[in-house]
């Protein structure tokens, strides 16, 4: 059984990936130890690893991890509902779409995180400021991808529906929506990445909440190994979300 | 022709498209009718307006002159008695074979176990037993086309409309699927209108063949195929078959070469413009 498992083709790439990562760390370790890289800019990977215990014990990193996860989850749920809803709305109302599509696209590349003072005024120095910035910044890709998926539905599939005398709402839910789902998922994923980046960024900027604040504090204290260890936890949040969406996607979209 | 007992009557259809080069008449005064249980093929060269005619009869296109009626009732929009099988791949990739086939039954509000029983029957009819739980991405092109066929058959349309359902398939698969169609036609006494540009397929399957001209698409001739039924693909080797093919090819060759010339001219013109 285990021999069979080892022989499976997907194990080799995973092992190779881990090996590359380790080799990279070893290289950095050597470069820092030999003084080629300034240890006050990049700490030794081994020091980062040993500081994990410290930041878990002293800095409450686990509860901060859950705070950031919770914020990202709340923003993602709002994103999925609102973003897909707006996408559907724009798809149905041609005038609205033609009028706003370019703006929405332009908004996607705007650094909305810099508008944090406005959000502070609106929501105070609370988790809602963090969540709302993550949410708003990540909205454009979800709206645009939903729109793209719906308008990309193959004409012949719509004709099949029409030939079976589907009502407009059946046409939407039984054909357009399932056909758009893969593209919508790409949008939601992109949106989650945007949201997480902005959430951690705002936490850092306003020095409030989860991992972003911790990164801020540790770097102010010039605790470089601690800073990098905290960043590892940010990456962990991203990995968790990525894996979760992959699961949900496989469950929602069988056959592809 | 006794249009009193015809189930499908197509009268004087004219369909024009506005194009950048001016108005293009895709279908020009085409009329015919189909008796219950009859198999009629419409054959014509590529671009002669067959799919346009198919969409007009299926109620998916409007803005045409003339009249389509089903059992005496004028058609406007998709008619519940007409089932359509499309030229392009049209299975739903997010549904399994059985769920694809059960789709029209689900829309009709049939209960789950009943619609699966019925869908299973039609999956068997097109020879896909054992593939019920597969997704279209796991099937070959010919199998997917059979799924589309089973899906349309499951809605039990009085009239089956097919637009080059086998166009994308190789010749062997095409002949064998033709056998399936013959068998289904025989079992269900299915009234069928088949649109095709394949001569062998048309003669193999039809009671009558309508030959269309190339642009504008008019009726060139209607040929009765008096080959015995039940038929199988073996008939392709017979003398009578060869005789029909030769006769219709005579008509078709003229039209197809017009189409070719047209294309060549367009290419030449485009080339001249580029220079
Ligand atoms: N929506 C449209 N707008 C403009 N012209 C169209 C449109 N649909 C079809 N045509 C034109 O009408 C003509 C007939 O097209 P149609 O698709 O009916 O041909 P066809 O006989 O089905 O061809 P094929 O055998 O290649 O499928 C073509 O010249 C095509 O360019
Ligand atoms: Mg066509």
Coordinates of C-alpha atoms and ligand atoms in Angstrom, one line a residue:
Chain A
X1 CA 0.0 0.0 0.0
X2 CA 2.7 2.5 1.0
X3 CA 4.9 1.4 -1.9
X4 CA 2.0 2.1 -4.2
X5 CA 1.5 5.5 -2.5
X6 CA 5.1 6.4 -3.1
X7 CA 4.9 5.4 -6.7
X8 CA 2.1 7.8 -7.4
X9 CA 3.2 10.5 -9.7
X10 CA 2.1 13.4 -7.5
X11 CA 4.4 12.6 -4.6
X12 CA 7.6 13.3 -6.6
X13 CA 6.7 16.9 -7.4
X14 CA 5.7 17.6 -3.8
X15 CA 9.0 16.2 -2.5
X16 CA 10.9 18.1 -5.1
X17 CA 9.2 21.3 -4.1
X18 CA 10.0 20.8 -0.4
X19 CA 13.6 19.9 -1.3
X20 CA 13.9 23.2 -3.3
X21 CA 12.6 25.2 -0.4
X22 CA 15.0 23.5 2.0
X23 CA 17.9 24.1 -0.4
X24 CA 16.9 27.8 -0.6
X25 CA 16.9 28.0 3.3
X26 CA 20.3 26.3 3.5
X27 CA 21.7 28.7 0.9
X28 CA 20.4 31.8 2.8
X29 CA 21.8 30.3 6.1
X30 CA 25.2 30.0 4.5
X31 CA 25.1 33.5 2.9
X32 CA 24.0 35.1 6.2
X33 CA 26.6 33.1 8.2
X34 CA 29.4 34.0 5.9
X35 CA 28.4 37.7 6.0
X36 CA 27.4 38.0 2.4
X37 CA 23.9 39.0 3.5
X38 CA 23.6 41.5 6.3
X39 CA 22.2 39.7 9.4
X40 CA 20.4 42.9 10.4
X41 CA 18.3 42.8 7.3
X42 CA 17.7 39.1 6.8
X43 CA 18.0 36.8 9.9
X44 CA 19.2 33.3 9.6
X45 CA 16.5 30.8 8.7
X46 CA 17.6 28.7 11.7
X47 CA 16.9 31.7 14.0
X48 CA 13.5 32.1 12.5
X49 CA 12.7 28.5 13.2
X50 CA 13.9 28.7 16.8
X51 CA 11.9 31.9 17.4
X52 CA 8.6 30.1 16.5
X53 CA 8.4 28.7 20.1
X54 CA 9.0 32.2 21.5
X55 CA 6.3 34.0 19.5
X56 CA 3.8 31.2 20.1
X57 CA 4.4 31.4 23.9
X58 CA 5.0 35.2 24.4
X59 CA 3.1 36.9 21.6
X60 CA -0.1 35.0 21.5
X61 CA 0.5 34.2 17.8
X62 CA -2.2 31.5 17.7
X63 CA -5.0 33.7 18.8
X64 CA -3.8 36.4 16.4
X65 CA -3.7 33.8 13.7
X66 CA -7.4 33.0 14.4
X67 CA -8.3 36.8 14.5
X68 CA -6.8 37.3 11.0
X69 CA -8.4 34.0 9.8
X70 CA -11.7 35.2 11.2
X71 CA -11.4 38.6 9.5
X72 CA -10.5 37.0 6.2
X73 CA -13.3 34.5 6.5
X74 CA -15.9 37.3 7.2
X75 CA -14.6 39.4 4.3
X76 CA -14.6 36.3 2.0
X77 CA -18.2 35.5 2.8
X78 CA -19.3 39.0 2.2
X79 CA -17.3 39.0 -0.9
X80 CA -18.9 35.9 -2.3
X81 CA -22.4 37.1 -1.6
X82 CA -22.0 40.7 -2.7
X83 CA -19.5 40.2 -5.4
X84 CA -21.4 37.4 -7.2
X85 CA -24.7 39.4 -6.6
X86 CA -23.3 42.5 -8.2
X87 CA -21.8 40.5 -11.1
X88 CA -25.3 39.0 -11.8
X89 CA -26.9 42.4 -11.5
X90 CA -24.4 43.9 -14.0
X91 CA -25.0 41.0 -16.4
X92 CA -28.7 41.5 -16.3
X93 CA -28.7 45.2 -16.7
X94 CA -26.8 46.0 -19.9
X95 CA -26.9 49.7 -19.4
X96 CA -25.4 49.5 -15.9
X97 CA -22.7 47.1 -17.2
X98 CA -21.7 49.3 -20.1
X99 CA -21.7 52.3 -17.8
X100 CA -19.6 50.8 -15.0
X101 CA -17.5 47.9 -16.2
X102 CA -14.4 50.1 -16.9
X103 CA -14.6 51.7 -13.5
X104 CA -14.8 48.5 -11.7
X105 CA -11.8 47.2 -13.7
X106 CA -9.9 50.4 -12.8
X107 CA -10.8 49.9 -9.1
X108 CA -9.3 46.5 -9.2
X109 CA -5.8 48.0 -9.5
X110 CA -6.3 50.9 -7.1
X111 CA -4.5 50.6 -3.8
X112 CA -7.7 51.0 -1.8
X113 CA -5.8 50.1 1.4
X114 CA -4.6 53.8 1.4
X115 CA -8.1 54.9 2.1
X116 CA -7.9 53.5 5.6
X117 CA -8.4 56.9 7.3
X118 CA -11.9 57.1 5.7
X119 CA -12.7 53.6 7.0
X120 CA -11.4 54.5 10.4
X121 CA -13.9 57.4 10.5
X122 CA -16.7 55.2 9.3
X123 CA -16.1 52.1 11.4
X124 CA -13.7 53.2 14.2
X125 CA -10.6 51.4 15.2
X126 CA -12.4 48.0 15.2
X127 CA -12.3 44.7 13.3
X128 CA -14.9 46.1 11.0
X129 CA -12.5 48.6 9.6
X130 CA -10.1 45.7 8.8
X131 CA -12.9 43.5 7.4
X132 CA -14.5 46.2 5.3
X133 CA -11.2 47.3 3.7
X134 CA -10.4 43.7 2.8
X135 CA -13.9 43.3 1.4
X136 CA -14.0 46.5 -0.7
X137 CA -10.5 46.0 -2.0
X138 CA -11.4 42.5 -3.2
X139 CA -14.7 43.2 -4.7
X140 CA -13.7 44.1 -8.3
X141 CA -12.2 40.8 -9.3
X142 CA -15.2 38.9 -8.0
X143 CA -17.6 41.2 -9.8
X144 CA -15.6 41.1 -13.0
X145 CA -15.1 37.4 -13.1
X146 CA -18.8 36.7 -12.3
X147 CA -19.7 38.9 -15.2
X148 CA -17.1 37.3 -17.5
X149 CA -18.3 33.8 -16.6
X150 CA -22.0 34.6 -17.2
X151 CA -21.4 36.4 -20.5
X152 CA -19.1 33.6 -21.6
X153 CA -21.8 30.9 -21.5
X154 CA -21.8 29.1 -24.8
X155 CA -24.7 30.2 -27.0
X156 CA -25.5 26.6 -27.8
X157 CA -26.1 25.7 -24.1
X158 CA -28.5 28.7 -23.9
X159 CA -30.3 27.4 -27.0
X160 CA -30.6 24.0 -25.5
X161 CA -32.4 25.6 -22.5
X162 CA -34.6 27.7 -24.8
X163 CA -35.5 24.6 -26.9
X164 CA -36.7 22.9 -23.6
X165 CA -38.8 26.0 -22.9
X166 CA -37.0 27.0 -19.7
X167 CA -38.3 30.1 -17.9
X168 CA -35.8 33.0 -17.7
X169 CA -35.1 32.1 -14.1
X170 CA -34.6 28.4 -14.9
X171 CA -32.3 29.5 -17.7
X172 CA -30.3 31.4 -15.1
X173 CA -30.0 28.9 -12.4
X174 CA -29.8 25.7 -14.5
X175 CA -27.6 26.9 -17.3
X176 CA -25.9 30.3 -17.0
X177 CA -24.9 30.0 -13.4
X178 CA -23.5 26.5 -13.4
X179 CA -21.7 27.2 -16.7
X180 CA -20.2 30.4 -15.2
X181 CA -19.2 28.7 -11.9
X182 CA -15.6 27.8 -12.8
X183 CA -14.8 31.4 -13.8
X184 CA -16.7 32.8 -10.7
X185 CA -14.5 30.6 -8.6
X186 CA -11.4 32.0 -10.1
X187 CA -12.8 35.4 -9.1
X188 CA -13.6 34.4 -5.6
X189 CA -10.1 33.0 -5.2
X190 CA -8.5 36.1 -6.5
X191 CA -10.7 38.1 -4.2
X192 CA -9.7 36.1 -1.2
X193 CA -6.1 36.8 -1.9
X194 CA -6.8 40.5 -2.4
X195 CA -8.7 40.5 0.9
X196 CA -6.0 38.8 2.9
X197 CA -3.3 41.1 1.6
X198 CA -5.4 44.1 2.4
X199 CA -6.4 42.8 5.8
X200 CA -2.9 42.1 6.9
X201 CA -1.8 45.4 5.5
X202 CA -4.4 47.4 7.4
X203 CA -3.7 45.6 10.6
X204 CA -0.1 46.6 10.1
X205 CA -1.0 50.2 9.2
X206 CA -3.5 50.9 12.0
X207 CA -1.6 48.7 14.4
X208 CA -4.7 46.8 15.4
X209 CA -5.9 43.1 15.4
X210 CA -4.1 40.0 14.3
X211 CA -1.0 39.0 12.6
X212 CA -0.4 42.3 10.8
X213 CA -0.2 44.1 14.1
X214 CA 2.2 41.5 15.4
X215 CA 4.5 42.0 12.4
X216 CA 4.4 45.7 13.0
X217 CA 5.2 45.4 16.7
X218 CA 8.0 42.9 16.2
X219 CA 9.6 44.9 13.5
X220 CA 9.4 48.1 15.6
X221 CA 11.3 46.1 18.2
X222 CA 13.9 45.1 15.6
X223 CA 13.1 41.5 16.4
X224 CA 13.8 40.3 12.9
X225 CA 13.6 36.5 13.4
X226 CA 10.3 37.1 15.2
X227 CA 9.0 39.3 12.4
X228 CA 9.8 36.6 9.8
X229 CA 8.3 33.9 11.9
X230 CA 5.1 36.0 12.2
X231 CA 5.1 36.4 8.4
X232 CA 5.3 32.6 8.1
X233 CA 1.9 32.5 10.0
X234 CA 0.5 35.0 7.5
X235 CA 1.5 32.6 4.7
X236 CA -0.1 29.8 6.7
X237 CA -3.4 31.7 6.6
X238 CA -3.1 32.0 2.9
X239 CA -2.4 28.3 2.5
X240 CA -5.4 27.4 4.7
X241 CA -7.7 29.5 2.6
X242 CA -6.3 28.3 -0.7
X243 CA -6.8 24.7 0.4
X244 CA -10.3 25.4 1.7
X245 CA -11.4 27.0 -1.6
X246 CA -9.9 24.1 -3.5
X247 CA -12.0 21.7 -1.5
X248 CA -15.2 23.7 -1.9
X249 CA -14.6 24.0 -5.6
X250 CA -14.2 20.3 -6.1
X251 CA -17.4 19.8 -4.2
X252 CA -19.3 22.4 -6.1
X253 CA -18.0 21.6 -9.6
X254 CA -17.7 17.9 -10.1
X255 CA -16.7 16.6 -13.6
X256 CA -14.0 19.2 -14.3
Chain B
X1 CA -48.8 16.7 -50.8
X2 CA -51.5 16.1 -48.2
X3 CA -50.7 18.9 -45.8
X4 CA -53.9 18.0 -43.9
X5 CA -52.2 15.1 -42.1
X6 CA -48.7 16.7 -42.0
X7 CA -47.5 17.2 -38.5
X8 CA -44.9 19.9 -39.5
X9 CA -45.5 22.4 -42.2
X10 CA -42.9 24.9 -43.3
X11 CA -44.3 27.6 -45.7
X12 CA -42.3 30.1 -47.7
X13 CA -39.6 30.8 -45.2
X14 CA -37.4 33.8 -46.0
X15 CA -34.7 34.8 -43.6
X16 CA -32.4 37.7 -44.2
X17 CA -29.4 38.9 -42.2
X18 CA -28.1 42.4 -42.1
X19 CA -24.3 42.1 -42.6
X20 CA -21.6 44.8 -43.1
X21 CA -21.6 43.8 -46.8
X22 CA -25.4 44.4 -47.1
X23 CA -28.4 42.2 -46.7
X24 CA -27.7 38.4 -47.0
X25 CA -30.6 36.1 -47.8
X26 CA -29.8 32.9 -45.9
X27 CA -33.1 31.1 -46.6
X28 CA -35.2 32.0 -49.6
X29 CA -38.7 30.7 -49.9
X30 CA -38.2 27.2 -48.6
X31 CA -41.4 25.2 -48.1
X32 CA -42.0 21.5 -47.2
X33 CA -44.0 19.4 -44.9
X34 CA -43.4 16.3 -42.9
X35 CA -45.9 13.5 -42.2
X36 CA -46.1 11.8 -38.8
X37 CA -43.4 9.2 -38.5
X38 CA -41.6 10.4 -41.6
X39 CA -37.8 11.0 -41.8
X40 CA -36.9 14.0 -43.9
X41 CA -33.4 15.1 -44.6
X42 CA -32.4 18.6 -45.7
X43 CA -29.1 18.5 -47.5
X44 CA -27.1 21.4 -48.9
X45 CA -23.5 22.7 -49.1
X46 CA -21.8 24.4 -46.2
X47 CA -23.2 27.9 -45.6
X48 CA -26.4 27.5 -47.6
X49 CA -28.6 28.3 -44.7
X50 CA -29.3 25.0 -43.1
X51 CA -28.7 26.0 -39.5
X52 CA -30.7 29.1 -40.1
X53 CA -33.6 27.0 -41.2
X54 CA -33.2 24.8 -38.2
X55 CA -33.2 27.7 -35.8
X56 CA -36.3 29.2 -37.5
X57 CA -38.2 25.9 -37.3
X58 CA -37.1 25.4 -33.7
X59 CA -38.4 28.9 -32.8
X60 CA -34.9 30.2 -31.7
X61 CA -34.8 32.8 -34.5
X62 CA -37.4 35.4 -35.3
X63 CA -37.7 38.2 -37.8
X64 CA -38.4 35.9 -40.8
X65 CA -41.1 35.8 -43.4
X66 CA -43.3 32.7 -43.9
X67 CA -44.9 30.4 -41.4
X68 CA -44.0 27.3 -39.5
X69 CA -46.8 25.2 -38.0
X70 CA -46.9 22.2 -35.9
X71 CA -50.2 20.1 -36.1
X72 CA -51.9 23.1 -37.6
X73 CA -50.8 25.6 -34.9
X74 CA -48.5 28.4 -36.0
X75 CA -45.2 28.4 -34.1
X76 CA -43.8 31.5 -32.4
X77 CA -40.9 30.7 -30.2
X78 CA -39.8 27.2 -29.0
X79 CA -42.6 24.7 -29.3
X80 CA -43.0 21.9 -26.7
X81 CA -43.6 19.3 -29.5
X82 CA -40.2 20.0 -31.1
X83 CA -37.0 18.6 -29.7
X84 CA -33.7 19.9 -31.0
X85 CA -30.2 18.3 -31.3
X86 CA -27.6 20.9 -32.1
X87 CA -24.6 20.9 -34.5
X88 CA -22.2 21.9 -31.8
X89 CA -21.3 20.0 -28.7
X90 CA -24.1 20.8 -26.3
X91 CA -23.9 18.5 -23.2
X92 CA -23.8 20.2 -19.8
X93 CA -20.2 19.6 -18.5
X94 CA -21.3 20.0 -14.9
X95 CA -23.8 17.2 -15.0
X96 CA -23.3 13.4 -15.2
X97 CA -24.6 11.5 -18.2
X98 CA -27.8 10.5 -16.3
X99 CA -28.3 14.1 -15.1
X100 CA -27.8 15.4 -18.5
X101 CA -30.4 13.1 -19.9
X102 CA -32.8 13.7 -17.0
X103 CA -32.6 17.4 -17.6
X104 CA -35.8 18.0 -19.5
X105 CA -37.7 15.7 -17.1
X106 CA -36.3 17.7 -14.1
X107 CA -37.6 20.9 -15.8
X108 CA -41.0 19.2 -16.4
X109 CA -41.1 18.7 -12.6
X110 CA -40.9 14.9 -12.6
X111 CA -40.0 13.2 -9.3
X112 CA -36.4 12.0 -8.8
X113 CA -36.8 8.2 -9.0
X114 CA -39.2 8.4 -11.9
X115 CA -37.0 10.7 -14.0
X116 CA -33.9 8.6 -13.3
X117 CA -35.8 5.4 -14.4
X118 CA -36.8 7.1 -17.6
X119 CA -33.5 8.7 -18.2
X120 CA -31.8 5.3 -17.7
X121 CA -34.0 3.9 -20.5
X122 CA -32.9 6.6 -22.9
X123 CA -29.3 6.2 -21.9
X124 CA -29.7 2.6 -22.8
X125 CA -31.4 3.5 -26.1
X126 CA -28.3 5.3 -27.3
X127 CA -26.1 2.5 -26.1
X128 CA -24.4 4.2 -23.2
X129 CA -25.4 1.8 -20.4
X130 CA -22.7 1.8 -17.7
X131 CA -21.7 5.4 -18.3
X132 CA -24.6 6.9 -16.3
X133 CA -22.3 8.4 -13.6
X134 CA -19.6 9.7 -15.9
X135 CA -19.1 13.3 -16.8
X136 CA -19.0 14.5 -20.4
X137 CA -15.3 15.3 -20.0
X138 CA -14.7 11.6 -19.6
X139 CA -16.5 10.7 -22.8
X140 CA -15.5 10.7 -26.5
X141 CA -17.0 13.2 -28.9
X142 CA -19.4 10.5 -30.4
X143 CA -20.5 9.5 -26.9
X144 CA -21.2 13.1 -26.0
X145 CA -23.3 13.5 -29.1
X146 CA -25.3 10.5 -28.1
X147 CA -25.8 12.0 -24.6
X148 CA -27.3 15.1 -26.3
X149 CA -29.4 12.9 -28.4
X150 CA -30.7 10.9 -25.4
X151 CA -31.4 14.1 -23.6
X152 CA -33.6 15.4 -26.4
X153 CA -35.3 12.0 -26.8
X154 CA -36.1 11.9 -23.1
X155 CA -38.3 14.9 -23.5
X156 CA -40.3 12.7 -26.0
X157 CA -40.8 15.4 -28.6
X158 CA -43.4 14.7 -31.3
X159 CA -40.9 16.1 -33.9
X160 CA -37.1 15.6 -33.6
X161 CA -35.0 18.3 -35.3
X162 CA -31.3 17.5 -35.8
X163 CA -28.7 19.8 -37.1
X164 CA -25.7 17.8 -38.4
X165 CA -25.5 15.9 -35.2
X166 CA -22.7 13.7 -36.6
X167 CA -20.7 16.4 -38.4
X168 CA -17.8 16.3 -36.1
X169 CA -17.4 12.5 -36.1
X170 CA -15.4 10.1 -38.3
X171 CA -17.1 8.1 -41.0
X172 CA -17.3 4.8 -39.1
X173 CA -18.8 6.3 -36.0
X174 CA -21.2 8.2 -38.2
X175 CA -22.5 5.1 -39.9
X176 CA -22.8 3.2 -36.6
X177 CA -24.6 6.1 -35.0
X178 CA -26.8 6.2 -38.1
X179 CA -27.8 2.6 -37.3
X180 CA -28.7 3.8 -33.8
X181 CA -30.9 6.5 -35.3
X182 CA -32.6 4.1 -37.6
X183 CA -33.3 1.8 -34.8
X184 CA -34.6 4.5 -32.5
X185 CA -36.7 5.9 -35.4
X186 CA -38.2 2.4 -35.9
X187 CA -38.8 1.8 -32.2
X188 CA -40.3 5.2 -31.4
X189 CA -41.9 5.9 -34.8
X190 CA -40.2 9.2 -34.4
X191 CA -40.9 12.0 -36.8
X192 CA -37.5 13.4 -37.7
X193 CA -36.1 16.3 -39.6
X194 CA -32.4 15.8 -40.2
X195 CA -30.2 18.6 -41.4
X196 CA -26.9 17.5 -43.0
X197 CA -24.3 18.1 -45.6
X198 CA -23.5 14.4 -45.8
X199 CA -24.9 12.5 -48.7
X200 CA -24.4 9.0 -47.4
X201 CA -26.0 9.8 -44.1
X202 CA -29.0 11.4 -45.8
X203 CA -29.7 8.5 -48.1
X204 CA -29.0 5.9 -45.4
X205 CA -31.6 7.4 -43.0
X206 CA -34.3 9.3 -44.9
X207 CA -37.7 8.7 -46.5
X208 CA -37.3 11.9 -48.5
X209 CA -34.4 14.3 -49.1
X210 CA -34.7 18.0 -49.8
X211 CA -31.8 19.4 -51.7
X212 CA -31.0 23.1 -51.0
X213 CA -29.3 25.5 -53.4
X214 CA -26.3 27.5 -52.3
X215 CA -27.0 31.1 -51.4
X216 CA -29.7 32.1 -51.4
X217 CA -30.9 28.8 -49.9
X218 CA -33.8 27.6 -52.0
X219 CA -35.4 24.2 -52.5
X220 CA -33.7 22.7 -55.5
X221 CA -35.4 19.3 -55.5
X222 CA -37.2 16.8 -53.2
X223 CA -36.2 13.2 -53.8
X224 CA -38.1 10.2 -52.5
X225 CA -35.9 7.5 -51.2
X226 CA -37.6 4.2 -51.8
X227 CA -35.2 1.9 -50.0
X228 CA -36.8 -0.8 -47.9
X229 CA -37.1 -0.5 -44.1
X230 CA -36.0 -1.6 -41.6
X231 CA -32.5 -0.5 -42.8
X232 CA -29.0 -0.8 -41.4
X233 CA -25.7 0.7 -42.5
X234 CA -25.2 -2.4 -44.7
X235 CA -27.5 -0.7 -47.2
X236 CA -24.7 1.6 -48.1
X237 CA -23.2 -1.1 -50.3
X238 CA -26.3 -1.8 -52.4
X239 CA -26.8 -0.7 -56.0
X240 CA -30.0 1.2 -55.3
X241 CA -28.2 3.2 -52.6
X242 CA -25.4 4.0 -55.1
X243 CA -28.0 5.1 -57.6
X244 CA -29.6 7.6 -55.2
X245 CA -26.3 8.9 -54.1
X246 CA -25.2 9.5 -57.7
X247 CA -28.5 11.2 -58.6
X248 CA -28.4 13.6 -55.6
X249 CA -24.7 14.3 -56.0
X250 CA -25.4 15.6 -59.4
X251 CA -27.6 18.3 -57.9
X252 CA -25.4 18.9 -55.0
X253 CA -22.2 19.2 -57.0
X254 CA -23.4 22.2 -58.9
X255 CA -24.4 23.9 -55.6
X256 CA -21.3 22.9 -53.7
X257 CA -19.0 24.2 -56.5
X258 CA -20.9 27.5 -56.5
X259 CA -20.1 27.7 -52.8
X260 CA -16.4 27.0 -53.4
X261 CA -16.2 29.6 -56.2
X262 CA -17.8 32.1 -53.9
X263 CA -15.2 31.4 -51.2
X264 CA -12.3 31.5 -53.7
X265 CA -13.6 34.9 -54.9
X266 CA -13.8 36.2 -51.4
X267 CA -10.3 35.1 -50.7
X268 CA -9.1 36.7 -53.9
X269 CA -10.9 39.9 -53.1
X270 CA -9.5 40.0 -49.6
X271 CA -6.0 39.4 -51.1
X272 CA -6.5 42.3 -53.6
X273 CA -7.5 44.6 -50.8
X274 CA -4.5 43.7 -48.8
X275 CA -2.2 44.4 -51.7
Ligands
LIG1 N1 -26.6 35.8 -37.1 C1 -26.1 35.9 -38.3 N2 -25.8 37.1 -38.8 C2 -25.4 37.3 -40.0 N3 -25.2 36.3 -40.9 C3 -25.5 35.0 -40.5 C4 -26.0 34.8 -39.2 N4 -26.2 33.4 -39.1 C5 -25.9 32.9 -40.3 N5 -25.5 33.9 -41.1 C6 -25.1 33.6 -42.5 O1 -26.1 32.9 -43.2 C7 -25.5 31.9 -44.0 C8 -26.1 30.6 -43.7 O2 -25.6 30.2 -42.5 P1 -25.9 28.8 -41.8 O3 -25.3 28.7 -40.5 O4 -27.4 28.6 -41.8 O5 -25.3 27.8 -42.8 P2 -25.2 26.2 -42.8 O6 -25.9 25.7 -44.0 O7 -25.8 25.7 -41.5 O8 -23.7 25.9 -42.9 P3 -22.8 24.7 -42.2 O9 -23.2 23.5 -43.1 O10 -21.4 25.1 -42.4 O11 -23.2 24.5 -40.8 C9 -24.0 32.0 -43.9 O12 -23.5 32.8 -45.0 C10 -23.8 32.8 -42.6 O13 -22.7 33.6 -42.7
LIG2 MG1 -25.0 24.7 -39.8

